[in-house]
JSON list of C-alpha atoms in Angstrom, two decimals:
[
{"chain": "A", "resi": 1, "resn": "UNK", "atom": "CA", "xyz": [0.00, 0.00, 0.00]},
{"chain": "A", "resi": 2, "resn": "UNK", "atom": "CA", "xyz": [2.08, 3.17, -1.12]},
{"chain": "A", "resi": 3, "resn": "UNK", "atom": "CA", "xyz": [1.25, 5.84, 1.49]},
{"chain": "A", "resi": 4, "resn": "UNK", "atom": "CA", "xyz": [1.29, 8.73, -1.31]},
{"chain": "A", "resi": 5, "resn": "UNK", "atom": "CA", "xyz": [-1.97, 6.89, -1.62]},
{"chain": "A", "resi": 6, "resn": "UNK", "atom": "CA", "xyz": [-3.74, 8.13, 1.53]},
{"chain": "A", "resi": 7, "resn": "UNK", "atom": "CA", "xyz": [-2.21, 11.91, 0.57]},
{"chain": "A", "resi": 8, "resn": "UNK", "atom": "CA", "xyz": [-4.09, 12.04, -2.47]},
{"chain": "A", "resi": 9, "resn": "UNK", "atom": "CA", "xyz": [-7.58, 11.45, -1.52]},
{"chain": "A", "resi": 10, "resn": "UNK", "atom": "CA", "xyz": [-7.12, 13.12, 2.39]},
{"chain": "A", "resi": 11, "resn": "UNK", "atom": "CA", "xyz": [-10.84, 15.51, 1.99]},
{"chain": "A", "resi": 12, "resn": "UNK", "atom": "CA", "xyz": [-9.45, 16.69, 5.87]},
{"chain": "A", "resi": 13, "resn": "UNK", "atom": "CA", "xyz": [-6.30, 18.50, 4.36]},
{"chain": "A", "resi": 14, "resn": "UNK", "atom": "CA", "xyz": [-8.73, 19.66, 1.31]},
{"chain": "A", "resi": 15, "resn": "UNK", "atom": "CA", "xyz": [-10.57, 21.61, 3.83]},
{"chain": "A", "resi": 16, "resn": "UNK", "atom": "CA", "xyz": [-7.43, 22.40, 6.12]},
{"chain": "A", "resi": 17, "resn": "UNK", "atom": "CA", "xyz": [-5.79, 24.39, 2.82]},
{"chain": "A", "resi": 18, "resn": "UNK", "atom": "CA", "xyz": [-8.00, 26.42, 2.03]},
{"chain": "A", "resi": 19, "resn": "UNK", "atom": "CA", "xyz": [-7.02, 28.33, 5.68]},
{"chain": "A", "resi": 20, "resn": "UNK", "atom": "CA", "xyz": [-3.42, 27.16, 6.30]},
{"chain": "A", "resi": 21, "resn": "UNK", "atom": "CA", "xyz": [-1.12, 29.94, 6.56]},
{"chain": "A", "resi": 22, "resn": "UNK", "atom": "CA", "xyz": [1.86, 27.41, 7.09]},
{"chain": "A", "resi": 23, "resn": "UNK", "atom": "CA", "xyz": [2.43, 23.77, 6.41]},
{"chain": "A", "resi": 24, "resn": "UNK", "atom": "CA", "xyz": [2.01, 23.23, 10.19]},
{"chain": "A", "resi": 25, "resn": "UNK", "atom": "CA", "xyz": [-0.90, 23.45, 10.08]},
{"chain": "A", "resi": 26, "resn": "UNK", "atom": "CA", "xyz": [-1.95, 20.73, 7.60]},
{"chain": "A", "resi": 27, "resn": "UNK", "atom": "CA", "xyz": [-2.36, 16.93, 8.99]},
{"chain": "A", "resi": 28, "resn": "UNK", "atom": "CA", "xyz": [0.61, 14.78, 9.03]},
{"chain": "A", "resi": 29, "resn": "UNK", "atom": "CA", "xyz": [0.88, 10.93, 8.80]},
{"chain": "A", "resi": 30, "resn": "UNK", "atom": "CA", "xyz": [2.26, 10.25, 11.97]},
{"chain": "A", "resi": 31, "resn": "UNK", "atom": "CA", "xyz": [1.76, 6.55, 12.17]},
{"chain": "A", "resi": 32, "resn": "UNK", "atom": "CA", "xyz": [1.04, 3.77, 9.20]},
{"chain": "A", "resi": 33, "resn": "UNK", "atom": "CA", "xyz": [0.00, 0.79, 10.25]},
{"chain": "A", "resi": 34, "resn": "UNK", "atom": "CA", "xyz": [0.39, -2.38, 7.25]},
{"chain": "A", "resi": 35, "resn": "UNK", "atom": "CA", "xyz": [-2.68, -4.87, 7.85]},
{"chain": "A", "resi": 36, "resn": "UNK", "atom": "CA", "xyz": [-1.15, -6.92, 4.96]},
{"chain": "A", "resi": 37, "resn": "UNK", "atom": "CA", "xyz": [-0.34, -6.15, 1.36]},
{"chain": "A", "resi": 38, "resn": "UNK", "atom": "CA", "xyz": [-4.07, -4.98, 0.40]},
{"chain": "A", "resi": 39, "resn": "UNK", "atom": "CA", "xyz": [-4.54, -2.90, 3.55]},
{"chain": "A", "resi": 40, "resn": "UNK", "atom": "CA", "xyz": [-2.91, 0.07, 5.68]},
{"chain": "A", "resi": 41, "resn": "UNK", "atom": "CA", "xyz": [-4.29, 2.54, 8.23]},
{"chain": "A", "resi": 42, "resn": "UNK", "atom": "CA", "xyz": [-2.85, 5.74, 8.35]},
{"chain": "A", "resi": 43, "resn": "UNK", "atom": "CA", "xyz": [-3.24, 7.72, 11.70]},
{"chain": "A", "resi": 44, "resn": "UNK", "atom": "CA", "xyz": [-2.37, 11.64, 11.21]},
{"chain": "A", "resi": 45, "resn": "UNK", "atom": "CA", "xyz": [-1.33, 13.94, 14.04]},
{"chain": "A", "resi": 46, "resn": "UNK", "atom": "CA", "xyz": [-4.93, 15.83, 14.37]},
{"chain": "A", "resi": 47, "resn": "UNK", "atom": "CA", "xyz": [-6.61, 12.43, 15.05]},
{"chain": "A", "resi": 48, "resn": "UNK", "atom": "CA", "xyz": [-7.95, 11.16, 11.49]},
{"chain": "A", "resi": 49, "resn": "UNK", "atom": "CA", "xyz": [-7.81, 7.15, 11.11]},
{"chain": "A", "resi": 50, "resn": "UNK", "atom": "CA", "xyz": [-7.94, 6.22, 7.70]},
{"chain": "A", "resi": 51, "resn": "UNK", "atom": "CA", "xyz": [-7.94, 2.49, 6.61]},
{"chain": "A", "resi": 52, "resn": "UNK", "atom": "CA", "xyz": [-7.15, 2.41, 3.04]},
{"chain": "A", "resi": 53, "resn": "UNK", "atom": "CA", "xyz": [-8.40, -1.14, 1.12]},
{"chain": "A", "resi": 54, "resn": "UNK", "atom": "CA", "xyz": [-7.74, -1.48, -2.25]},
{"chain": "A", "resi": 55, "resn": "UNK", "atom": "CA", "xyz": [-10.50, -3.69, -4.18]},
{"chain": "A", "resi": 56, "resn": "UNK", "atom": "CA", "xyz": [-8.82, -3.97, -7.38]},
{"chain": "A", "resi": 57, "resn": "UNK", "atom": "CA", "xyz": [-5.98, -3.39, -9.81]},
{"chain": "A", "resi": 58, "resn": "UNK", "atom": "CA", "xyz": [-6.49, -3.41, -13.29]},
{"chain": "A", "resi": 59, "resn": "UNK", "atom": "CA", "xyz": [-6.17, -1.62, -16.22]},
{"chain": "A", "resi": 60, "resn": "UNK", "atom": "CA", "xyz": [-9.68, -0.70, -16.61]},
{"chain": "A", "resi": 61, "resn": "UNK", "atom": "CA", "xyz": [-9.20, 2.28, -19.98]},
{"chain": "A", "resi": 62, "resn": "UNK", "atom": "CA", "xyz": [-6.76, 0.27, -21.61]},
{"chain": "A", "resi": 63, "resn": "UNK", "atom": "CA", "xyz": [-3.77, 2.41, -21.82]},
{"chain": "A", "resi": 64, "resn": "UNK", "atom": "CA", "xyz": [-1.30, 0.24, -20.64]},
{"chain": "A", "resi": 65, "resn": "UNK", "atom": "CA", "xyz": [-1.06, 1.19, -17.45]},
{"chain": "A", "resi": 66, "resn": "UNK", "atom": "CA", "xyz": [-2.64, -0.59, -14.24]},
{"chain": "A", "resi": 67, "resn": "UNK", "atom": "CA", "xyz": [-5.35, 1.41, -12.55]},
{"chain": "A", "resi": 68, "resn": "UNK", "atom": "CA", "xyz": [-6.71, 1.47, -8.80]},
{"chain": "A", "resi": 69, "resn": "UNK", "atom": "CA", "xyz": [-9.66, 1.09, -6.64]},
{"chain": "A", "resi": 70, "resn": "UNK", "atom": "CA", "xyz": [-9.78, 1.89, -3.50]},
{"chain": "A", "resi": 71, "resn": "UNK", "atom": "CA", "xyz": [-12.18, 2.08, -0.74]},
{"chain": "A", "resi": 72, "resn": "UNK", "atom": "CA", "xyz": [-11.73, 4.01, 2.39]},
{"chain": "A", "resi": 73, "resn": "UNK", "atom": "CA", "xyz": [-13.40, 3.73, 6.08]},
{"chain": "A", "resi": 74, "resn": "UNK", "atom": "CA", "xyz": [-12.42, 7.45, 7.44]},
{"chain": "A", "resi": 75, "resn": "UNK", "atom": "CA", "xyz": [-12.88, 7.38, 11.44]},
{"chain": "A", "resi": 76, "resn": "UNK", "atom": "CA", "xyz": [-11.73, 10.26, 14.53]},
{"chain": "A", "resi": 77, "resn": "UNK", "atom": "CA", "xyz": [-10.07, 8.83, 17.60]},
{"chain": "A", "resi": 78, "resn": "UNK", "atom": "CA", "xyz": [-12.53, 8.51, 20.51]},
{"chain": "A", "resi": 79, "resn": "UNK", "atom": "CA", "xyz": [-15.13, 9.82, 18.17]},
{"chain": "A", "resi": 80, "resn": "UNK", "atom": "CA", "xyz": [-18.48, 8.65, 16.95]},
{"chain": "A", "resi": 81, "resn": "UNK", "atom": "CA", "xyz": [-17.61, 10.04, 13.06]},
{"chain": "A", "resi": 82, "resn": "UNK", "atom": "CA", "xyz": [-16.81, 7.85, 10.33]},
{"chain": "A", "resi": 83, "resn": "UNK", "atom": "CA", "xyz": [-17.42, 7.79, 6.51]},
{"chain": "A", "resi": 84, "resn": "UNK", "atom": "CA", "xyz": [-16.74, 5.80, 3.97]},
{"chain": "A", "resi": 85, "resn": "UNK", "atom": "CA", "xyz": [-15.54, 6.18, 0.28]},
{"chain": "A", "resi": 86, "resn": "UNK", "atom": "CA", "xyz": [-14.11, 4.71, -2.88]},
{"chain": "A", "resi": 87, "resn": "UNK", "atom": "CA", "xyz": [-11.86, 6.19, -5.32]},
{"chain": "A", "resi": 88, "resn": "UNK", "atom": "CA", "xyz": [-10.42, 5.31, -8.76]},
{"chain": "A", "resi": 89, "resn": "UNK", "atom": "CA", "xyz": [-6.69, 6.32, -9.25]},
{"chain": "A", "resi": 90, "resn": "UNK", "atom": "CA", "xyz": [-4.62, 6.05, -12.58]},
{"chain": "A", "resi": 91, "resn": "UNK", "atom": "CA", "xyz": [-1.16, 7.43, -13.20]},
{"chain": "A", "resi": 92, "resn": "UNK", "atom": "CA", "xyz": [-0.73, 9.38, -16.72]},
{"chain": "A", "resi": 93, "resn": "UNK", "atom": "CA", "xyz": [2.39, 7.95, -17.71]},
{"chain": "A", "resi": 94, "resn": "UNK", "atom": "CA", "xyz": [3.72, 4.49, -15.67]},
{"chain": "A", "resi": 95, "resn": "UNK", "atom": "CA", "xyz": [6.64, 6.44, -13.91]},
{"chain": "A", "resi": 96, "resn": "UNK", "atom": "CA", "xyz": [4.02, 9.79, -12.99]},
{"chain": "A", "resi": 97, "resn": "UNK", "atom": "CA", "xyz": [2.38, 9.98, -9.35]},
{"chain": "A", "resi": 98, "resn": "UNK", "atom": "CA", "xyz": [-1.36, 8.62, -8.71]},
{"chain": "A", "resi": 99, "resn": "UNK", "atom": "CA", "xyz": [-3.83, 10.89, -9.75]},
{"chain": "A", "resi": 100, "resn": "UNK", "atom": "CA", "xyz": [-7.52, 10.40, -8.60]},
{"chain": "A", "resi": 101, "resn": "UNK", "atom": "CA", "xyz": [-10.20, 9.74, -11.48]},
{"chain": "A", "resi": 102, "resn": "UNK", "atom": "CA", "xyz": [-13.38, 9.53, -9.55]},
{"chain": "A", "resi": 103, "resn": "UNK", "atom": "CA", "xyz": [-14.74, 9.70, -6.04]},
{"chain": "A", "resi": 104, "resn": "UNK", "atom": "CA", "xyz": [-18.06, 8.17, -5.04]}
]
């Protein structure tokens, strides 16, 4: 599970830029936690859990290079929120960062 993976699709630090005046004040992975080669959860420093799944690899629009789905159960520490997501992440060229497709 590369963790560039729960950067990309973190809605938190979405939010968080529109009113950071300094990195600081964005979330920060503090803690990654494998569950086995499928599954990670990230913990960042302002309490977010994230457990990161992904459901499939493929390439699904046939350009050669594989594509991702992903679902994520988004939970606070002590807290009674949670949420849950999937994504579908691509790169545009095989050597180019993840880039997310869809959200639903």
């Amino acid at each position: 599970m590369p963790p560039e993976l729960s950067l990309i699709i973190s809605n938190d630090d979405e939010r968080r830029l529109a009113k950071a005046s300094s990195w600081e004040e964005m979330s920060h992975i503090k803690k990654v936690e494998p569950v086995n080669d499928d599954q990670a959860i990230y913990y960042d420093n302002s309490g977010g859990i994230q457990r990161l799944t992904i459901m499939a690899k493929g390439d699904y629009n046939q350009d050669g290079i594989e594509d991702i789905v992903l679902h994520m159960a988004n939970a606070v520490e002590r807290g009674s929120y949670s949420s849950s997501y999937g994504y579908v992440l691509t790169r545009l060229t095989a050597d180019a960062p993840y880039t997310l497709i869809k959200q639903f």
